């Protein structure tokens, strides 16, 4: 699972999303930036900054 945490780009924002594909994570993040942070124009540099911050979600294991 891939993860994007908005606070890595916009300090103080707790929003995050996860999906199997980077393209879906990016789509959701762009929509969040538009609506939550009132950005009318999403420049390519912003998209690249989002993509650079997408990472694998840590795997949590439980001991039996």
mmCIF file with all atom_site columns, N, CA, C and O in Angstrom, residues 1-6 8-9 15-30 46-58:
data_model
loop_
_atom_site.group_PDB
_atom_site.id
_atom_site.type_symbol
_atom_site.label_atom_id
_atom_site.label_alt_id
_atom_site.label_comp_id
_atom_site.label_asym_id
_atom_site.label_entity_id
_atom_site.label_seq_id
_atom_site.pdbx_PDB_ins_code
_atom_site.Cartn_x
_atom_site.Cartn_y
_atom_site.Cartn_z
_atom_site.occupancy
_atom_site.B_iso_or_equiv
_atom_site.pdbx_formal_charge
_atom_site.auth_seq_id
_atom_site.auth_comp_id
_atom_site.auth_asym_id
_atom_site.auth_atom_id
_atom_site.pdbx_PDB_model_num
ATOM 1   N N  . UNK A 1 1  ? 0.854  -1.170 0.000  1.00 0.00 ? 1  UNK A N  1
ATOM 2   C CA . UNK A 1 1  ? 0.000  0.000  0.000  1.00 0.00 ? 1  UNK A CA 1
ATOM 3   C C  . UNK A 1 1  ? 0.900  1.233  0.000  1.00 0.00 ? 1  UNK A C  1
ATOM 4   O O  . UNK A 1 1  ? 1.899  1.279  0.705  1.00 0.00 ? 1  UNK A O  1
ATOM 5   N N  . UNK A 1 2  ? 0.507  2.247  -0.781 1.00 0.00 ? 2  UNK A N  1
ATOM 6   C CA . UNK A 1 2  ? 1.278  3.489  -0.884 1.00 0.00 ? 2  UNK A CA 1
ATOM 7   C C  . UNK A 1 2  ? 0.588  4.572  -0.052 1.00 0.00 ? 2  UNK A C  1
ATOM 8   O O  . UNK A 1 2  ? -0.641 4.604  0.053  1.00 0.00 ? 2  UNK A O  1
ATOM 9   N N  . UNK A 1 3  ? 1.367  5.458  0.529  1.00 0.00 ? 3  UNK A N  1
ATOM 10  C CA . UNK A 1 3  ? 0.867  6.435  1.495  1.00 0.00 ? 3  UNK A CA 1
ATOM 11  C C  . UNK A 1 3  ? 1.401  7.821  1.177  1.00 0.00 ? 3  UNK A C  1
ATOM 12  O O  . UNK A 1 3  ? 2.574  7.974  0.839  1.00 0.00 ? 3  UNK A O  1
ATOM 13  N N  . UNK A 1 4  ? 0.514  8.823  1.293  1.00 0.00 ? 4  UNK A N  1
ATOM 14  C CA . UNK A 1 4  ? 0.916  10.230 1.230  1.00 0.00 ? 4  UNK A CA 1
ATOM 15  C C  . UNK A 1 4  ? 0.343  10.922 2.448  1.00 0.00 ? 4  UNK A C  1
ATOM 16  O O  . UNK A 1 4  ? -0.843 10.802 2.750  1.00 0.00 ? 4  UNK A O  1
ATOM 17  N N  . UNK A 1 5  ? 1.190  11.667 3.158  1.00 0.00 ? 5  UNK A N  1
ATOM 18  C CA . UNK A 1 5  ? 0.771  12.455 4.312  1.00 0.00 ? 5  UNK A CA 1
ATOM 19  C C  . UNK A 1 5  ? 0.968  13.921 3.967  1.00 0.00 ? 5  UNK A C  1
ATOM 20  O O  . UNK A 1 5  ? 2.091  14.367 3.720  1.00 0.00 ? 5  UNK A O  1
ATOM 21  N N  . UNK A 1 6  ? -0.117 14.672 3.933  1.00 0.00 ? 6  UNK A N  1
ATOM 22  C CA . UNK A 1 6  ? -0.070 16.062 3.492  1.00 0.00 ? 6  UNK A CA 1
ATOM 23  C C  . UNK A 1 6  ? 0.861  16.915 4.353  1.00 0.00 ? 6  UNK A C  1
ATOM 24  O O  . UNK A 1 6  ? 1.498  17.838 3.854  1.00 0.00 ? 6  UNK A O  1
ATOM 25  N N  . UNK A 1 8  ? 3.714  16.431 5.239  1.00 0.00 ? 8  UNK A N  1
ATOM 26  C CA . UNK A 1 8  ? 5.078  16.448 4.727  1.00 0.00 ? 8  UNK A CA 1
ATOM 27  C C  . UNK A 1 8  ? 5.266  17.539 3.686  1.00 0.00 ? 8  UNK A C  1
ATOM 28  O O  . UNK A 1 8  ? 6.390  17.910 3.365  1.00 0.00 ? 8  UNK A O  1
ATOM 29  N N  . UNK A 1 9  ? 4.162  18.058 3.178  1.00 0.00 ? 9  UNK A N  1
ATOM 30  C CA . UNK A 1 9  ? 4.182  19.120 2.174  1.00 0.00 ? 9  UNK A CA 1
ATOM 31  C C  . UNK A 1 9  ? 3.627  20.431 2.734  1.00 0.00 ? 9  UNK A C  1
ATOM 32  O O  . UNK A 1 9  ? 4.150  21.500 2.470  1.00 0.00 ? 9  UNK A O  1
ATOM 33  N N  . UNK A 1 15 ? -4.061 15.485 7.163  1.00 0.00 ? 15 UNK A N  1
ATOM 34  C CA . UNK A 1 15 ? -4.717 14.648 6.153  1.00 0.00 ? 15 UNK A CA 1
ATOM 35  C C  . UNK A 1 15 ? -3.718 13.664 5.547  1.00 0.00 ? 15 UNK A C  1
ATOM 36  O O  . UNK A 1 15 ? -2.544 13.978 5.363  1.00 0.00 ? 15 UNK A O  1
ATOM 37  N N  . UNK A 1 16 ? -4.206 12.481 5.251  1.00 0.00 ? 16 UNK A N  1
ATOM 38  C CA . UNK A 1 16 ? -3.383 11.487 4.564  1.00 0.00 ? 16 UNK A CA 1
ATOM 39  C C  . UNK A 1 16 ? -4.282 10.588 3.712  1.00 0.00 ? 16 UNK A C  1
ATOM 40  O O  . UNK A 1 16 ? -5.504 10.565 3.902  1.00 0.00 ? 16 UNK A O  1
ATOM 41  N N  . UNK A 1 17 ? -3.676 9.896  2.778  1.00 0.00 ? 17 UNK A N  1
ATOM 42  C CA . UNK A 1 17 ? -4.411 8.948  1.947  1.00 0.00 ? 17 UNK A CA 1
ATOM 43  C C  . UNK A 1 17 ? -3.507 7.791  1.607  1.00 0.00 ? 17 UNK A C  1
ATOM 44  O O  . UNK A 1 17 ? -2.284 7.905  1.620  1.00 0.00 ? 17 UNK A O  1
ATOM 45  N N  . UNK A 1 18 ? -4.137 6.681  1.295  1.00 0.00 ? 18 UNK A N  1
ATOM 46  C CA . UNK A 1 18 ? -3.384 5.503  0.874  1.00 0.00 ? 18 UNK A CA 1
ATOM 47  C C  . UNK A 1 18 ? -4.164 4.792  -0.233 1.00 0.00 ? 18 UNK A C  1
ATOM 48  O O  . UNK A 1 18 ? -5.395 4.849  -0.276 1.00 0.00 ? 18 UNK A O  1
ATOM 49  N N  . UNK A 1 19 ? -3.415 4.171  -1.118 1.00 0.00 ? 19 UNK A N  1
ATOM 50  C CA . UNK A 1 19 ? -4.013 3.404  -2.216 1.00 0.00 ? 19 UNK A CA 1
ATOM 51  C C  . UNK A 1 19 ? -2.947 2.454  -2.756 1.00 0.00 ? 19 UNK A C  1
ATOM 52  O O  . UNK A 1 19 ? -1.758 2.600  -2.448 1.00 0.00 ? 19 UNK A O  1
ATOM 53  N N  . UNK A 1 20 ? -3.360 1.529  -3.574 1.00 0.00 ? 20 UNK A N  1
ATOM 54  C CA . UNK A 1 20 ? -2.424 0.568  -4.160 1.00 0.00 ? 20 UNK A CA 1
ATOM 55  C C  . UNK A 1 20 ? -1.493 1.227  -5.177 1.00 0.00 ? 20 UNK A C  1
ATOM 56  O O  . UNK A 1 20 ? -0.333 0.852  -5.287 1.00 0.00 ? 20 UNK A O  1
ATOM 57  N N  . UNK A 1 21 ? -2.017 2.185  -5.938 1.00 0.00 ? 21 UNK A N  1
ATOM 58  C CA . UNK A 1 21 ? -1.264 2.795  -7.038 1.00 0.00 ? 21 UNK A CA 1
ATOM 59  C C  . UNK A 1 21 ? -0.897 4.246  -6.722 1.00 0.00 ? 21 UNK A C  1
ATOM 60  O O  . UNK A 1 21 ? -1.706 5.004  -6.186 1.00 0.00 ? 21 UNK A O  1
ATOM 61  N N  . UNK A 1 22 ? 0.319  4.639  -7.109 1.00 0.00 ? 22 UNK A N  1
ATOM 62  C CA . UNK A 1 22 ? 0.753  6.029  -6.928 1.00 0.00 ? 22 UNK A CA 1
ATOM 63  C C  . UNK A 1 22 ? -0.161 7.012  -7.646 1.00 0.00 ? 22 UNK A C  1
ATOM 64  O O  . UNK A 1 22 ? -0.409 8.111  -7.141 1.00 0.00 ? 22 UNK A O  1
ATOM 65  N N  . UNK A 1 23 ? -0.665 6.617  -8.814 1.00 0.00 ? 23 UNK A N  1
ATOM 66  C CA . UNK A 1 23 ? -1.534 7.519  -9.580 1.00 0.00 ? 23 UNK A CA 1
ATOM 67  C C  . UNK A 1 23 ? -2.790 7.876  -8.785 1.00 0.00 ? 23 UNK A C  1
ATOM 68  O O  . UNK A 1 23 ? -3.228 9.030  -8.791 1.00 0.00 ? 23 UNK A O  1
ATOM 69  N N  . UNK A 1 24 ? -3.364 6.915  -8.096 1.00 0.00 ? 24 UNK A N  1
ATOM 70  C CA . UNK A 1 24 ? -4.563 7.181  -7.288 1.00 0.00 ? 24 UNK A CA 1
ATOM 71  C C  . UNK A 1 24 ? -4.222 8.032  -6.077 1.00 0.00 ? 24 UNK A C  1
ATOM 72  O O  . UNK A 1 24 ? -4.966 8.943  -5.713 1.00 0.00 ? 24 UNK A O  1
ATOM 73  N N  . UNK A 1 25 ? -3.098 7.756  -5.438 1.00 0.00 ? 25 UNK A N  1
ATOM 74  C CA . UNK A 1 25 ? -2.660 8.578  -4.303 1.00 0.00 ? 25 UNK A CA 1
ATOM 75  C C  . UNK A 1 25 ? -2.469 10.022 -4.764 1.00 0.00 ? 25 UNK A C  1
ATOM 76  O O  . UNK A 1 25 ? -2.931 10.965 -4.106 1.00 0.00 ? 25 UNK A O  1
ATOM 77  N N  . UNK A 1 26 ? -1.819 10.200 -5.902 1.00 0.00 ? 26 UNK A N  1
ATOM 78  C CA . UNK A 1 26 ? -1.578 11.534 -6.443 1.00 0.00 ? 26 UNK A CA 1
ATOM 79  C C  . UNK A 1 26 ? -2.883 12.238 -6.760 1.00 0.00 ? 26 UNK A C  1
ATOM 80  O O  . UNK A 1 26 ? -3.062 13.416 -6.420 1.00 0.00 ? 26 UNK A O  1
ATOM 81  N N  . UNK A 1 27 ? -3.821 11.537 -7.392 1.00 0.00 ? 27 UNK A N  1
ATOM 82  C CA . UNK A 1 27 ? -5.122 12.132 -7.727 1.00 0.00 ? 27 UNK A CA 1
ATOM 83  C C  . UNK A 1 27 ? -5.830 12.626 -6.464 1.00 0.00 ? 27 UNK A C  1
ATOM 84  O O  . UNK A 1 27 ? -6.326 13.757 -6.416 1.00 0.00 ? 27 UNK A O  1
ATOM 85  N N  . UNK A 1 28 ? -5.863 11.799 -5.450 1.00 0.00 ? 28 UNK A N  1
ATOM 86  C CA . UNK A 1 28 ? -6.523 12.176 -4.194 1.00 0.00 ? 28 UNK A CA 1
ATOM 87  C C  . UNK A 1 28 ? -5.819 13.361 -3.533 1.00 0.00 ? 28 UNK A C  1
ATOM 88  O O  . UNK A 1 28 ? -6.472 14.257 -2.990 1.00 0.00 ? 28 UNK A O  1
ATOM 89  N N  . UNK A 1 29 ? -4.487 13.341 -3.556 1.00 0.00 ? 29 UNK A N  1
ATOM 90  C CA . UNK A 1 29 ? -3.724 14.425 -2.939 1.00 0.00 ? 29 UNK A CA 1
ATOM 91  C C  . UNK A 1 29 ? -3.961 15.746 -3.650 1.00 0.00 ? 29 UNK A C  1
ATOM 92  O O  . UNK A 1 29 ? -4.126 16.788 -3.009 1.00 0.00 ? 29 UNK A O  1
ATOM 93  N N  . UNK A 1 30 ? -3.983 15.724 -4.977 1.00 0.00 ? 30 UNK A N  1
ATOM 94  C CA . UNK A 1 30 ? -4.247 16.949 -5.750 1.00 0.00 ? 30 UNK A CA 1
ATOM 95  C C  . UNK A 1 30 ? -5.631 17.484 -5.411 1.00 0.00 ? 30 UNK A C  1
ATOM 96  O O  . UNK A 1 30 ? -5.806 18.695 -5.189 1.00 0.00 ? 30 UNK A O  1
ATOM 97  N N  . UNK A 1 46 ? 4.091  21.151 -8.015 1.00 0.00 ? 46 UNK A N  1
ATOM 98  C CA . UNK A 1 46 ? 3.336  20.656 -6.868 1.00 0.00 ? 46 UNK A CA 1
ATOM 99  C C  . UNK A 1 46 ? 3.060  19.162 -7.017 1.00 0.00 ? 46 UNK A C  1
ATOM 100 O O  . UNK A 1 46 ? 3.193  18.387 -6.071 1.00 0.00 ? 46 UNK A O  1
ATOM 101 N N  . UNK A 1 47 ? 2.694  18.749 -8.233 1.00 0.00 ? 47 UNK A N  1
ATOM 102 C CA . UNK A 1 47 ? 2.449  17.326 -8.495 1.00 0.00 ? 47 UNK A CA 1
ATOM 103 C C  . UNK A 1 47 ? 3.734  16.534 -8.240 1.00 0.00 ? 47 UNK A C  1
ATOM 104 O O  . UNK A 1 47 ? 3.710  15.474 -7.613 1.00 0.00 ? 47 UNK A O  1
ATOM 105 N N  . UNK A 1 48 ? 4.857  17.052 -8.700 1.00 0.00 ? 48 UNK A N  1
ATOM 106 C CA . UNK A 1 48 ? 6.137  16.377 -8.485 1.00 0.00 ? 48 UNK A CA 1
ATOM 107 C C  . UNK A 1 48 ? 6.479  16.313 -6.997 1.00 0.00 ? 48 UNK A C  1
ATOM 108 O O  . UNK A 1 48 ? 7.015  15.306 -6.521 1.00 0.00 ? 48 UNK A O  1
ATOM 109 N N  . UNK A 1 49 ? 6.169  17.372 -6.257 1.00 0.00 ? 49 UNK A N  1
ATOM 110 C CA . UNK A 1 49 ? 6.414  17.377 -4.813 1.00 0.00 ? 49 UNK A CA 1
ATOM 111 C C  . UNK A 1 49 ? 5.549  16.331 -4.106 1.00 0.00 ? 49 UNK A C  1
ATOM 112 O O  . UNK A 1 49 ? 6.011  15.661 -3.170 1.00 0.00 ? 49 UNK A O  1
ATOM 113 N N  . UNK A 1 50 ? 4.312  16.181 -4.553 1.00 0.00 ? 50 UNK A N  1
ATOM 114 C CA . UNK A 1 50 ? 3.432  15.142 -3.995 1.00 0.00 ? 50 UNK A CA 1
ATOM 115 C C  . UNK A 1 50 ? 4.027  13.771 -4.288 1.00 0.00 ? 50 UNK A C  1
ATOM 116 O O  . UNK A 1 50 ? 4.174  12.939 -3.387 1.00 0.00 ? 50 UNK A O  1
ATOM 117 N N  . UNK A 1 51 ? 4.367  13.524 -5.549 1.00 0.00 ? 51 UNK A N  1
ATOM 118 C CA . UNK A 1 51 ? 4.913  12.216 -5.940 1.00 0.00 ? 51 UNK A CA 1
ATOM 119 C C  . UNK A 1 51 ? 6.173  11.870 -5.156 1.00 0.00 ? 51 UNK A C  1
ATOM 120 O O  . UNK A 1 51 ? 6.382  10.715 -4.784 1.00 0.00 ? 51 UNK A O  1
ATOM 121 N N  . UNK A 1 52 ? 7.011  12.861 -4.906 1.00 0.00 ? 52 UNK A N  1
ATOM 122 C CA . UNK A 1 52 ? 8.261  12.628 -4.183 1.00 0.00 ? 52 UNK A CA 1
ATOM 123 C C  . UNK A 1 52 ? 8.016  12.231 -2.733 1.00 0.00 ? 52 UNK A C  1
ATOM 124 O O  . UNK A 1 52 ? 8.900  11.636 -2.091 1.00 0.00 ? 52 UNK A O  1
ATOM 125 N N  . UNK A 1 53 ? 6.843  12.537 -2.196 1.00 0.00 ? 53 UNK A N  1
ATOM 126 C CA . UNK A 1 53 ? 6.536  12.255 -0.799 1.00 0.00 ? 53 UNK A CA 1
ATOM 127 C C  . UNK A 1 53 ? 5.683  11.005 -0.614 1.00 0.00 ? 53 UNK A C  1
ATOM 128 O O  . UNK A 1 53 ? 5.349  10.653 0.523  1.00 0.00 ? 53 UNK A O  1
ATOM 129 N N  . UNK A 1 54 ? 5.325  10.337 -1.697 1.00 0.00 ? 54 UNK A N  1
ATOM 130 C CA . UNK A 1 54 ? 4.573  9.077  -1.597 1.00 0.00 ? 54 UNK A CA 1
ATOM 131 C C  . UNK A 1 54 ? 5.567  7.985  -1.203 1.00 0.00 ? 54 UNK A C  1
ATOM 132 O O  . UNK A 1 54 ? 6.657  7.890  -1.753 1.00 0.00 ? 54 UNK A O  1
ATOM 133 N N  . UNK A 1 55 ? 5.159  7.191  -0.223 1.00 0.00 ? 55 UNK A N  1
ATOM 134 C CA . UNK A 1 55 ? 6.051  6.130  0.240  1.00 0.00 ? 55 UNK A CA 1
ATOM 135 C C  . UNK A 1 55 ? 5.251  4.873  0.539  1.00 0.00 ? 55 UNK A C  1
ATOM 136 O O  . UNK A 1 55 ? 4.019  4.898  0.571  1.00 0.00 ? 55 UNK A O  1
ATOM 137 N N  . UNK A 1 56 ? 5.970  3.790  0.749  1.00 0.00 ? 56 UNK A N  1
ATOM 138 C CA . UNK A 1 56 ? 5.311  2.563  1.167  1.00 0.00 ? 56 UNK A CA 1
ATOM 139 C C  . UNK A 1 56 ? 4.799  2.728  2.584  1.00 0.00 ? 56 UNK A C  1
ATOM 140 O O  . UNK A 1 56 ? 5.509  3.272  3.443  1.00 0.00 ? 56 UNK A O  1
ATOM 141 N N  . UNK A 1 57 ? 3.589  2.283  2.821  1.00 0.00 ? 57 UNK A N  1
ATOM 142 C CA . UNK A 1 57 ? 3.032  2.337  4.156  1.00 0.00 ? 57 UNK A CA 1
ATOM 143 C C  . UNK A 1 57 ? 3.755  1.305  5.019  1.00 0.00 ? 57 UNK A C  1
ATOM 144 O O  . UNK A 1 57 ? 3.948  0.162  4.594  1.00 0.00 ? 57 UNK A O  1
ATOM 145 N N  . UNK A 1 58 ? 4.153  1.683  6.223  1.00 0.00 ? 58 UNK A N  1
ATOM 146 C CA . UNK A 1 58 ? 4.807  0.707  7.091  1.00 0.00 ? 58 UNK A CA 1
ATOM 147 C C  . UNK A 1 58 ? 3.890  -0.478 7.372  1.00 0.00 ? 58 UNK A C  1
ATOM 148 O O  . UNK A 1 58 ? 2.681  -0.313 7.574  1.00 0.00 ? 58 UNK A O  1
#
